[in-house]
Amino acid sequence: MLKALSFFLTVASFAHAAVNGACSVNGTPGVCLSTSTCSSGGGTYASGFCPNDPADIKCCYKTSCSTGGNCRWTSQCSSGNTLSGLCPGPSDFKCCLPASSCSPKTVNTATINLIKKYEGFVASPAPDPVGLPTVGYGHLCQTSGCSEVPYSFPLTTTTASALLNSDLKTYEKCITNDIKSSIRLNDNQYGALVSWAFNEGCGAAGTSTLISRLNNGEDPNTVASQELPKWVYAGGQVLQGLVNRRNAEVALFKTASSVIAHPPC
């Protein structure tokens, strides 16, 4: 009886191996996911590489993300240059980019002021207009109580500014990597796009028509004027705050400047 029970438990454990486990399709790194999760994240799946999982769990892989990147586990990304939000699966399955010889530009003061104005200052974690927990100037909490924030609550405007500057590095990086190096943007154009990506997320920005049109060589001011105002929905509703922010980003984008921010070098 005990042997039979032991055999049953062993079979059950193999039949339900953990989802989000590593797999490989002919040498391409992947993650065991449901087919629906894989497809919604832009991945491709293959059968037979997650043999101990349920039938709808398959090896999901994505061979193209951002500019010149591919999805792989962070431990397998030799360049150490990764972007979040572009690959299906767990947080450590990211877009691995080629090594870069120069760093993305830091946004200018006009961009910081715009972001602060429309994010508003929140000293302690609280829901934003669509119910997501945020703190400081638009920091989206990643853990319960925003425990990842290295400053004590309530934040001061000084610590909130430091947190914002740290957060913006992710969005400066994804805008820099998503836009071809042949496309020249001044610091106001670049800053407006970083503000937009900070608000909407790197994943949404990277797959947008806006970025595609810029990379196709269309006039940047025309593209921004036509595309940014489309990003005014939250929960299926137009939010006046987003309308105002997009208008401000368009205005910043169209403000002339001789300072080139993209490509960064």
mmCIF file with all atom_site columns, C-alpha atoms in Angstrom, residues 72-248:
data_model
loop_
_atom_site.group_PDB
_atom_site.id
_atom_site.type_symbol
_atom_site.label_atom_id
_atom_site.label_alt_id
_atom_site.label_comp_id
_atom_site.label_asym_id
_atom_site.label_entity_id
_atom_site.label_seq_id
_atom_site.pdbx_PDB_ins_code
_atom_site.Cartn_x
_atom_site.Cartn_y
_atom_site.Cartn_z
_atom_site.occupancy
_atom_site.B_iso_or_equiv
_atom_site.pdbx_formal_charge
_atom_site.auth_seq_id
_atom_site.auth_comp_id
_atom_site.auth_asym_id
_atom_site.auth_atom_id
_atom_site.pdbx_PDB_model_num
ATOM 1   C CA . ARG A 1 72  ? 16.519  34.377 -22.560 1.00 0.00 ? 72  ARG A CA 1
ATOM 2   C CA . TRP A 1 73  ? 17.115  33.843 -18.861 1.00 0.00 ? 73  TRP A CA 1
ATOM 3   C CA . THR A 1 74  ? 19.115  36.626 -17.246 1.00 0.00 ? 74  THR A CA 1
ATOM 4   C CA . SER A 1 75  ? 21.730  34.077 -16.181 1.00 0.00 ? 75  SER A CA 1
ATOM 5   C CA . GLN A 1 76  ? 22.254  33.272 -19.899 1.00 0.00 ? 76  GLN A CA 1
ATOM 6   C CA . CYS A 1 77  ? 22.570  36.882 -21.098 1.00 0.00 ? 77  CYS A CA 1
ATOM 7   C CA . SER A 1 78  ? 26.318  37.296 -21.509 1.00 0.00 ? 78  SER A CA 1
ATOM 8   C CA . SER A 1 79  ? 26.102  41.028 -22.265 1.00 0.00 ? 79  SER A CA 1
ATOM 9   C CA . GLY A 1 80  ? 24.235  41.717 -19.019 1.00 0.00 ? 80  GLY A CA 1
ATOM 10  C CA . ASN A 1 81  ? 22.204  44.228 -21.047 1.00 0.00 ? 81  ASN A CA 1
ATOM 11  C CA . THR A 1 82  ? 18.558  43.288 -20.476 1.00 0.00 ? 82  THR A CA 1
ATOM 12  C CA . LEU A 1 83  ? 15.110  44.867 -20.785 1.00 0.00 ? 83  LEU A CA 1
ATOM 13  C CA . SER A 1 84  ? 12.027  43.858 -18.809 1.00 0.00 ? 84  SER A CA 1
ATOM 14  C CA . GLY A 1 85  ? 8.461   43.644 -20.087 1.00 0.00 ? 85  GLY A CA 1
ATOM 15  C CA . LEU A 1 86  ? 9.226   42.339 -23.579 1.00 0.00 ? 86  LEU A CA 1
ATOM 16  C CA . CYS A 1 87  ? 9.243   38.579 -23.014 1.00 0.00 ? 87  CYS A CA 1
ATOM 17  C CA . PRO A 1 88  ? 6.540   36.142 -21.874 1.00 0.00 ? 88  PRO A CA 1
ATOM 18  C CA . GLY A 1 89  ? 6.994   34.317 -18.603 1.00 0.00 ? 89  GLY A CA 1
ATOM 19  C CA . PRO A 1 90  ? 8.658   35.062 -15.265 1.00 0.00 ? 90  PRO A CA 1
ATOM 20  C CA . SER A 1 91  ? 10.540  38.239 -14.366 1.00 0.00 ? 91  SER A CA 1
ATOM 21  C CA . ASP A 1 92  ? 13.987  36.705 -14.950 1.00 0.00 ? 92  ASP A CA 1
ATOM 22  C CA . PHE A 1 93  ? 13.176  35.723 -18.552 1.00 0.00 ? 93  PHE A CA 1
ATOM 23  C CA . LYS A 1 94  ? 14.084  38.994 -20.265 1.00 0.00 ? 94  LYS A CA 1
ATOM 24  C CA . CYS A 1 95  ? 15.070  40.574 -23.536 1.00 0.00 ? 95  CYS A CA 1
ATOM 25  C CA . CYS A 1 96  ? 18.830  40.123 -23.834 1.00 0.00 ? 96  CYS A CA 1
ATOM 26  C CA . LEU A 1 97  ? 20.430  42.874 -25.910 1.00 0.00 ? 97  LEU A CA 1
ATOM 27  C CA . PRO A 1 98  ? 23.877  43.135 -27.449 1.00 0.00 ? 98  PRO A CA 1
ATOM 28  C CA . ALA A 1 99  ? 26.536  44.788 -25.340 1.00 0.00 ? 99  ALA A CA 1
ATOM 29  C CA . SER A 1 100 ? 26.421  48.543 -25.681 1.00 0.00 ? 100 SER A CA 1
ATOM 30  C CA . SER A 1 101 ? 29.505  50.729 -25.815 1.00 0.00 ? 101 SER A CA 1
ATOM 31  C CA . CYS A 1 102 ? 27.637  53.755 -24.482 1.00 0.00 ? 102 CYS A CA 1
ATOM 32  C CA . SER A 1 103 ? 24.850  54.384 -22.007 1.00 0.00 ? 103 SER A CA 1
ATOM 33  C CA . PRO A 1 104 ? 21.427  55.930 -22.702 1.00 0.00 ? 104 PRO A CA 1
ATOM 34  C CA . LYS A 1 105 ? 21.188  59.652 -22.107 1.00 0.00 ? 105 LYS A CA 1
ATOM 35  C CA . THR A 1 106 ? 19.624  60.957 -18.905 1.00 0.00 ? 106 THR A CA 1
ATOM 36  C CA . VAL A 1 107 ? 16.476  62.958 -19.588 1.00 0.00 ? 107 VAL A CA 1
ATOM 37  C CA . ASN A 1 108 ? 16.603  66.744 -19.273 1.00 0.00 ? 108 ASN A CA 1
ATOM 38  C CA . THR A 1 109 ? 15.047  68.952 -16.611 1.00 0.00 ? 109 THR A CA 1
ATOM 39  C CA . ALA A 1 110 ? 12.026  69.775 -18.769 1.00 0.00 ? 110 ALA A CA 1
ATOM 40  C CA . THR A 1 111 ? 11.178  66.078 -18.930 1.00 0.00 ? 111 THR A CA 1
ATOM 41  C CA . ILE A 1 112 ? 11.585  65.593 -15.183 1.00 0.00 ? 112 ILE A CA 1
ATOM 42  C CA . ASN A 1 113 ? 9.318   68.564 -14.522 1.00 0.00 ? 113 ASN A CA 1
ATOM 43  C CA . LEU A 1 114 ? 6.663   67.218 -16.901 1.00 0.00 ? 114 LEU A CA 1
ATOM 44  C CA . ILE A 1 115 ? 6.688   63.776 -15.303 1.00 0.00 ? 115 ILE A CA 1
ATOM 45  C CA . LYS A 1 116 ? 6.497   65.213 -11.792 1.00 0.00 ? 116 LYS A CA 1
ATOM 46  C CA . LYS A 1 117 ? 3.596   67.450 -12.755 1.00 0.00 ? 117 LYS A CA 1
ATOM 47  C CA . TYR A 1 118 ? 1.458   64.674 -14.179 1.00 0.00 ? 118 TYR A CA 1
ATOM 48  C CA . GLU A 1 119 ? 2.443   61.886 -11.802 1.00 0.00 ? 119 GLU A CA 1
ATOM 49  C CA . GLY A 1 120 ? 2.009   64.031 -8.706  1.00 0.00 ? 120 GLY A CA 1
ATOM 50  C CA . PHE A 1 121 ? 3.795   63.459 -5.408  1.00 0.00 ? 121 PHE A CA 1
ATOM 51  C CA . VAL A 1 122 ? 2.621   60.633 -3.139  1.00 0.00 ? 122 VAL A CA 1
ATOM 52  C CA . ALA A 1 123 ? 4.544   60.325 0.124   1.00 0.00 ? 123 ALA A CA 1
ATOM 53  C CA . SER A 1 124 ? 3.291   56.850 1.089   1.00 0.00 ? 124 SER A CA 1
ATOM 54  C CA . PRO A 1 125 ? 2.007   53.963 -1.100  1.00 0.00 ? 125 PRO A CA 1
ATOM 55  C CA . ALA A 1 126 ? -1.531  54.595 -2.387  1.00 0.00 ? 126 ALA A CA 1
ATOM 56  C CA . PRO A 1 127 ? -3.665  53.563 -5.397  1.00 0.00 ? 127 PRO A CA 1
ATOM 57  C CA . ASP A 1 128 ? -3.290  55.646 -8.556  1.00 0.00 ? 128 ASP A CA 1
ATOM 58  C CA . PRO A 1 129 ? -6.341  56.667 -10.712 1.00 0.00 ? 129 PRO A CA 1
ATOM 59  C CA . VAL A 1 130 ? -6.675  53.111 -12.075 1.00 0.00 ? 130 VAL A CA 1
ATOM 60  C CA . GLY A 1 131 ? -6.113  51.423 -8.721  1.00 0.00 ? 131 GLY A CA 1
ATOM 61  C CA . LEU A 1 132 ? -2.421  50.459 -8.995  1.00 0.00 ? 132 LEU A CA 1
ATOM 62  C CA . PRO A 1 133 ? -0.298  51.020 -5.854  1.00 0.00 ? 133 PRO A CA 1
ATOM 63  C CA . THR A 1 134 ? 2.240   53.793 -6.425  1.00 0.00 ? 134 THR A CA 1
ATOM 64  C CA . VAL A 1 135 ? 4.477   56.060 -4.388  1.00 0.00 ? 135 VAL A CA 1
ATOM 65  C CA . GLY A 1 136 ? 6.715   59.059 -4.957  1.00 0.00 ? 136 GLY A CA 1
ATOM 66  C CA . TYR A 1 137 ? 6.459   60.384 -8.509  1.00 0.00 ? 137 TYR A CA 1
ATOM 67  C CA . GLY A 1 138 ? 4.763   57.455 -10.222 1.00 0.00 ? 138 GLY A CA 1
ATOM 68  C CA . HIS A 1 139 ? 6.816   54.553 -8.848  1.00 0.00 ? 139 HIS A CA 1
ATOM 69  C CA . LEU A 1 140 ? 4.710   51.429 -9.392  1.00 0.00 ? 140 LEU A CA 1
ATOM 70  C CA . CYS A 1 141 ? 5.054   49.184 -6.349  1.00 0.00 ? 141 CYS A CA 1
ATOM 71  C CA . GLN A 1 142 ? 6.568   45.793 -7.179  1.00 0.00 ? 142 GLN A CA 1
ATOM 72  C CA . THR A 1 143 ? 6.048   44.220 -3.749  1.00 0.00 ? 143 THR A CA 1
ATOM 73  C CA . SER A 1 144 ? 3.585   44.453 -0.888  1.00 0.00 ? 144 SER A CA 1
ATOM 74  C CA . GLY A 1 145 ? 3.904   47.834 0.758   1.00 0.00 ? 145 GLY A CA 1
ATOM 75  C CA . CYS A 1 146 ? 6.498   48.910 -1.835  1.00 0.00 ? 146 CYS A CA 1
ATOM 76  C CA . SER A 1 147 ? 9.163   47.202 0.245   1.00 0.00 ? 147 SER A CA 1
ATOM 77  C CA . GLU A 1 148 ? 11.617  47.382 -2.689  1.00 0.00 ? 148 GLU A CA 1
ATOM 78  C CA . VAL A 1 149 ? 11.894  51.170 -2.248  1.00 0.00 ? 149 VAL A CA 1
ATOM 79  C CA . PRO A 1 150 ? 15.220  51.917 -0.484  1.00 0.00 ? 150 PRO A CA 1
ATOM 80  C CA . TYR A 1 151 ? 13.820  54.940 1.373   1.00 0.00 ? 151 TYR A CA 1
ATOM 81  C CA . SER A 1 152 ? 11.605  55.155 4.427   1.00 0.00 ? 152 SER A CA 1
ATOM 82  C CA . PHE A 1 153 ? 7.992   56.313 4.214   1.00 0.00 ? 153 PHE A CA 1
ATOM 83  C CA . PRO A 1 154 ? 6.689   58.925 4.072   1.00 0.00 ? 154 PRO A CA 1
ATOM 84  C CA . LEU A 1 155 ? 9.003   59.969 1.255   1.00 0.00 ? 155 LEU A CA 1
ATOM 85  C CA . THR A 1 156 ? 10.273  63.517 0.999   1.00 0.00 ? 156 THR A CA 1
ATOM 86  C CA . THR A 1 157 ? 10.373  65.285 -2.350  1.00 0.00 ? 157 THR A CA 1
ATOM 87  C CA . THR A 1 158 ? 14.143  64.708 -2.276  1.00 0.00 ? 158 THR A CA 1
ATOM 88  C CA . THR A 1 159 ? 13.930  60.933 -1.806  1.00 0.00 ? 159 THR A CA 1
ATOM 89  C CA . ALA A 1 160 ? 11.034  60.749 -4.275  1.00 0.00 ? 160 ALA A CA 1
ATOM 90  C CA . SER A 1 161 ? 13.160  62.567 -6.865  1.00 0.00 ? 161 SER A CA 1
ATOM 91  C CA . ALA A 1 162 ? 16.020  60.131 -6.301  1.00 0.00 ? 162 ALA A CA 1
ATOM 92  C CA . LEU A 1 163 ? 13.600  57.218 -6.735  1.00 0.00 ? 163 LEU A CA 1
ATOM 93  C CA . LEU A 1 164 ? 12.248  58.741 -9.963  1.00 0.00 ? 164 LEU A CA 1
ATOM 94  C CA . ASN A 1 165 ? 15.737  59.210 -11.386 1.00 0.00 ? 165 ASN A CA 1
ATOM 95  C CA . SER A 1 166 ? 16.484  55.571 -10.627 1.00 0.00 ? 166 SER A CA 1
ATOM 96  C CA . ASP A 1 167 ? 13.206  54.360 -12.159 1.00 0.00 ? 167 ASP A CA 1
ATOM 97  C CA . LEU A 1 168 ? 13.726  56.391 -15.331 1.00 0.00 ? 168 LEU A CA 1
ATOM 98  C CA . LYS A 1 169 ? 16.903  54.486 -16.217 1.00 0.00 ? 169 LYS A CA 1
ATOM 99  C CA . THR A 1 170 ? 14.745  51.547 -17.353 1.00 0.00 ? 170 THR A CA 1
ATOM 100 C CA . TYR A 1 171 ? 12.697  53.753 -19.680 1.00 0.00 ? 171 TYR A CA 1
ATOM 101 C CA . GLU A 1 172 ? 15.679  55.706 -20.981 1.00 0.00 ? 172 GLU A CA 1
ATOM 102 C CA . LYS A 1 173 ? 17.204  52.341 -21.822 1.00 0.00 ? 173 LYS A CA 1
ATOM 103 C CA . CYS A 1 174 ? 14.188  50.903 -23.607 1.00 0.00 ? 174 CYS A CA 1
ATOM 104 C CA . ILE A 1 175 ? 13.553  54.035 -25.700 1.00 0.00 ? 175 ILE A CA 1
ATOM 105 C CA . THR A 1 176 ? 17.249  54.128 -26.658 1.00 0.00 ? 176 THR A CA 1
ATOM 106 C CA . ASN A 1 177 ? 17.251  50.461 -27.616 1.00 0.00 ? 177 ASN A CA 1
ATOM 107 C CA . ASP A 1 178 ? 13.879  50.505 -29.406 1.00 0.00 ? 178 ASP A CA 1
ATOM 108 C CA . ILE A 1 179 ? 14.738  53.371 -31.746 1.00 0.00 ? 179 ILE A CA 1
ATOM 109 C CA . LYS A 1 180 ? 17.275  52.778 -34.489 1.00 0.00 ? 180 LYS A CA 1
ATOM 110 C CA . SER A 1 181 ? 20.609  54.529 -34.062 1.00 0.00 ? 181 SER A CA 1
ATOM 111 C CA . SER A 1 182 ? 20.104  56.136 -37.475 1.00 0.00 ? 182 SER A CA 1
ATOM 112 C CA . ILE A 1 183 ? 17.189  58.172 -36.058 1.00 0.00 ? 183 ILE A CA 1
ATOM 113 C CA . ARG A 1 184 ? 18.295  61.461 -34.506 1.00 0.00 ? 184 ARG A CA 1
ATOM 114 C CA . LEU A 1 185 ? 16.248  62.954 -31.678 1.00 0.00 ? 185 LEU A CA 1
ATOM 115 C CA . ASN A 1 186 ? 16.963  66.031 -29.606 1.00 0.00 ? 186 ASN A CA 1
ATOM 116 C CA . ASP A 1 187 ? 16.723  65.971 -25.818 1.00 0.00 ? 187 ASP A CA 1
ATOM 117 C CA . ASN A 1 188 ? 13.121  67.243 -25.800 1.00 0.00 ? 188 ASN A CA 1
ATOM 118 C CA . GLN A 1 189 ? 11.950  64.643 -28.313 1.00 0.00 ? 189 GLN A CA 1
ATOM 119 C CA . TYR A 1 190 ? 13.758  61.900 -26.446 1.00 0.00 ? 190 TYR A CA 1
ATOM 120 C CA . GLY A 1 191 ? 12.453  63.120 -23.082 1.00 0.00 ? 191 GLY A CA 1
ATOM 121 C CA . ALA A 1 192 ? 8.849   63.201 -24.274 1.00 0.00 ? 192 ALA A CA 1
ATOM 122 C CA . LEU A 1 193 ? 9.149   59.570 -25.386 1.00 0.00 ? 193 LEU A CA 1
ATOM 123 C CA . VAL A 1 194 ? 10.714  58.529 -22.083 1.00 0.00 ? 194 VAL A CA 1
ATOM 124 C CA . SER A 1 195 ? 7.839   60.225 -20.224 1.00 0.00 ? 195 SER A CA 1
ATOM 125 C CA . TRP A 1 196 ? 5.350   58.342 -22.417 1.00 0.00 ? 196 TRP A CA 1
ATOM 126 C CA . ALA A 1 197 ? 7.123   54.997 -21.892 1.00 0.00 ? 197 ALA A CA 1
ATOM 127 C CA . PHE A 1 198 ? 7.299   55.633 -18.134 1.00 0.00 ? 198 PHE A CA 1
ATOM 128 C CA . ASN A 1 199 ? 3.535   56.091 -18.165 1.00 0.00 ? 199 ASN A CA 1
ATOM 129 C CA . GLU A 1 200 ? 2.599   53.275 -20.560 1.00 0.00 ? 200 GLU A CA 1
ATOM 130 C CA . GLY A 1 201 ? 5.386   50.719 -20.058 1.00 0.00 ? 201 GLY A CA 1
ATOM 131 C CA . CYS A 1 202 ? 8.357   49.581 -22.136 1.00 0.00 ? 202 CYS A CA 1
ATOM 132 C CA . GLY A 1 203 ? 6.453   46.660 -23.634 1.00 0.00 ? 203 GLY A CA 1
ATOM 133 C CA . ALA A 1 204 ? 3.665   48.841 -25.007 1.00 0.00 ? 204 ALA A CA 1
ATOM 134 C CA . ALA A 1 205 ? 6.089   51.472 -26.269 1.00 0.00 ? 205 ALA A CA 1
ATOM 135 C CA . GLY A 1 206 ? 8.379   48.987 -27.983 1.00 0.00 ? 206 GLY A CA 1
ATOM 136 C CA . THR A 1 207 ? 5.576   47.369 -29.986 1.00 0.00 ? 207 THR A CA 1
ATOM 137 C CA . SER A 1 208 ? 3.810   50.643 -30.816 1.00 0.00 ? 208 SER A CA 1
ATOM 138 C CA . THR A 1 209 ? 3.056   52.162 -34.190 1.00 0.00 ? 209 THR A CA 1
ATOM 139 C CA . LEU A 1 210 ? 4.783   55.307 -32.939 1.00 0.00 ? 210 LEU A CA 1
ATOM 140 C CA . ILE A 1 211 ? 8.169   53.575 -32.601 1.00 0.00 ? 211 ILE A CA 1
ATOM 141 C CA . SER A 1 212 ? 7.632   51.682 -35.856 1.00 0.00 ? 212 SER A CA 1
ATOM 142 C CA . ARG A 1 213 ? 6.934   54.885 -37.760 1.00 0.00 ? 213 ARG A CA 1
ATOM 143 C CA . LEU A 1 214 ? 9.981   56.622 -36.297 1.00 0.00 ? 214 LEU A CA 1
ATOM 144 C CA . ASN A 1 215 ? 12.160  53.660 -37.267 1.00 0.00 ? 215 ASN A CA 1
ATOM 145 C CA . ASN A 1 216 ? 10.724  53.818 -40.781 1.00 0.00 ? 216 ASN A CA 1
ATOM 146 C CA . GLY A 1 217 ? 12.162  57.307 -41.094 1.00 0.00 ? 217 GLY A CA 1
ATOM 147 C CA . GLU A 1 218 ? 8.962   59.370 -40.937 1.00 0.00 ? 218 GLU A CA 1
ATOM 148 C CA . ASP A 1 219 ? 9.134   62.952 -39.711 1.00 0.00 ? 219 ASP A CA 1
ATOM 149 C CA . PRO A 1 220 ? 9.423   62.729 -35.893 1.00 0.00 ? 220 PRO A CA 1
ATOM 150 C CA . ASN A 1 221 ? 7.250   65.771 -35.120 1.00 0.00 ? 221 ASN A CA 1
ATOM 151 C CA . THR A 1 222 ? 4.484   64.486 -37.383 1.00 0.00 ? 222 THR A CA 1
ATOM 152 C CA . VAL A 1 223 ? 4.642   61.009 -35.848 1.00 0.00 ? 223 VAL A CA 1
ATOM 153 C CA . ALA A 1 224 ? 4.533   62.334 -32.281 1.00 0.00 ? 224 ALA A CA 1
ATOM 154 C CA . SER A 1 225 ? 1.676   64.721 -33.044 1.00 0.00 ? 225 SER A CA 1
ATOM 155 C CA . GLN A 1 226 ? -0.401  61.928 -34.562 1.00 0.00 ? 226 GLN A CA 1
ATOM 156 C CA . GLU A 1 227 ? 0.500   58.983 -32.323 1.00 0.00 ? 227 GLU A CA 1
ATOM 157 C CA . LEU A 1 228 ? 0.957   60.282 -28.768 1.00 0.00 ? 228 LEU A CA 1
ATOM 158 C CA . PRO A 1 229 ? -2.651  61.601 -28.497 1.00 0.00 ? 229 PRO A CA 1
ATOM 159 C CA . LYS A 1 230 ? -3.943  58.069 -29.088 1.00 0.00 ? 230 LYS A CA 1
ATOM 160 C CA . TRP A 1 231 ? -2.596  56.955 -25.697 1.00 0.00 ? 231 TRP A CA 1
ATOM 161 C CA . VAL A 1 232 ? -5.339  58.399 -23.506 1.00 0.00 ? 232 VAL A CA 1
ATOM 162 C CA . TYR A 1 233 ? -7.240  55.288 -22.415 1.00 0.00 ? 233 TYR A CA 1
ATOM 163 C CA . ALA A 1 234 ? -7.210  53.487 -19.069 1.00 0.00 ? 234 ALA A CA 1
ATOM 164 C CA . GLY A 1 235 ? -9.660  50.707 -18.341 1.00 0.00 ? 235 GLY A CA 1
ATOM 165 C CA . GLY A 1 236 ? -11.340 51.373 -21.684 1.00 0.00 ? 236 GLY A CA 1
ATOM 166 C CA . GLN A 1 237 ? -12.131 54.980 -20.737 1.00 0.00 ? 237 GLN A CA 1
ATOM 167 C CA . VAL A 1 238 ? -10.577 58.261 -21.841 1.00 0.00 ? 238 VAL A CA 1
ATOM 168 C CA . LEU A 1 239 ? -8.921  59.940 -18.857 1.00 0.00 ? 239 LEU A CA 1
ATOM 169 C CA . GLN A 1 240 ? -8.619  63.716 -19.006 1.00 0.00 ? 240 GLN A CA 1
ATOM 170 C CA . GLY A 1 241 ? -5.360  63.489 -17.085 1.00 0.00 ? 241 GLY A CA 1
ATOM 171 C CA . LEU A 1 242 ? -3.890  61.364 -19.877 1.00 0.00 ? 242 LEU A CA 1
ATOM 172 C CA . VAL A 1 243 ? -5.229  63.754 -22.525 1.00 0.00 ? 243 VAL A CA 1
ATOM 173 C CA . ASN A 1 244 ? -3.466  66.614 -20.749 1.00 0.00 ? 244 ASN A CA 1
ATOM 174 C CA . ARG A 1 245 ? -0.261  64.642 -20.356 1.00 0.00 ? 245 ARG A CA 1
ATOM 175 C CA . ARG A 1 246 ? -0.129  63.572 -23.999 1.00 0.00 ? 246 ARG A CA 1
ATOM 176 C CA . ASN A 1 247 ? -0.684  67.179 -25.081 1.00 0.00 ? 247 ASN A CA 1
ATOM 177 C CA . ALA A 1 248 ? 2.194   68.259 -22.847 1.00 0.00 ? 248 ALA A CA 1
#
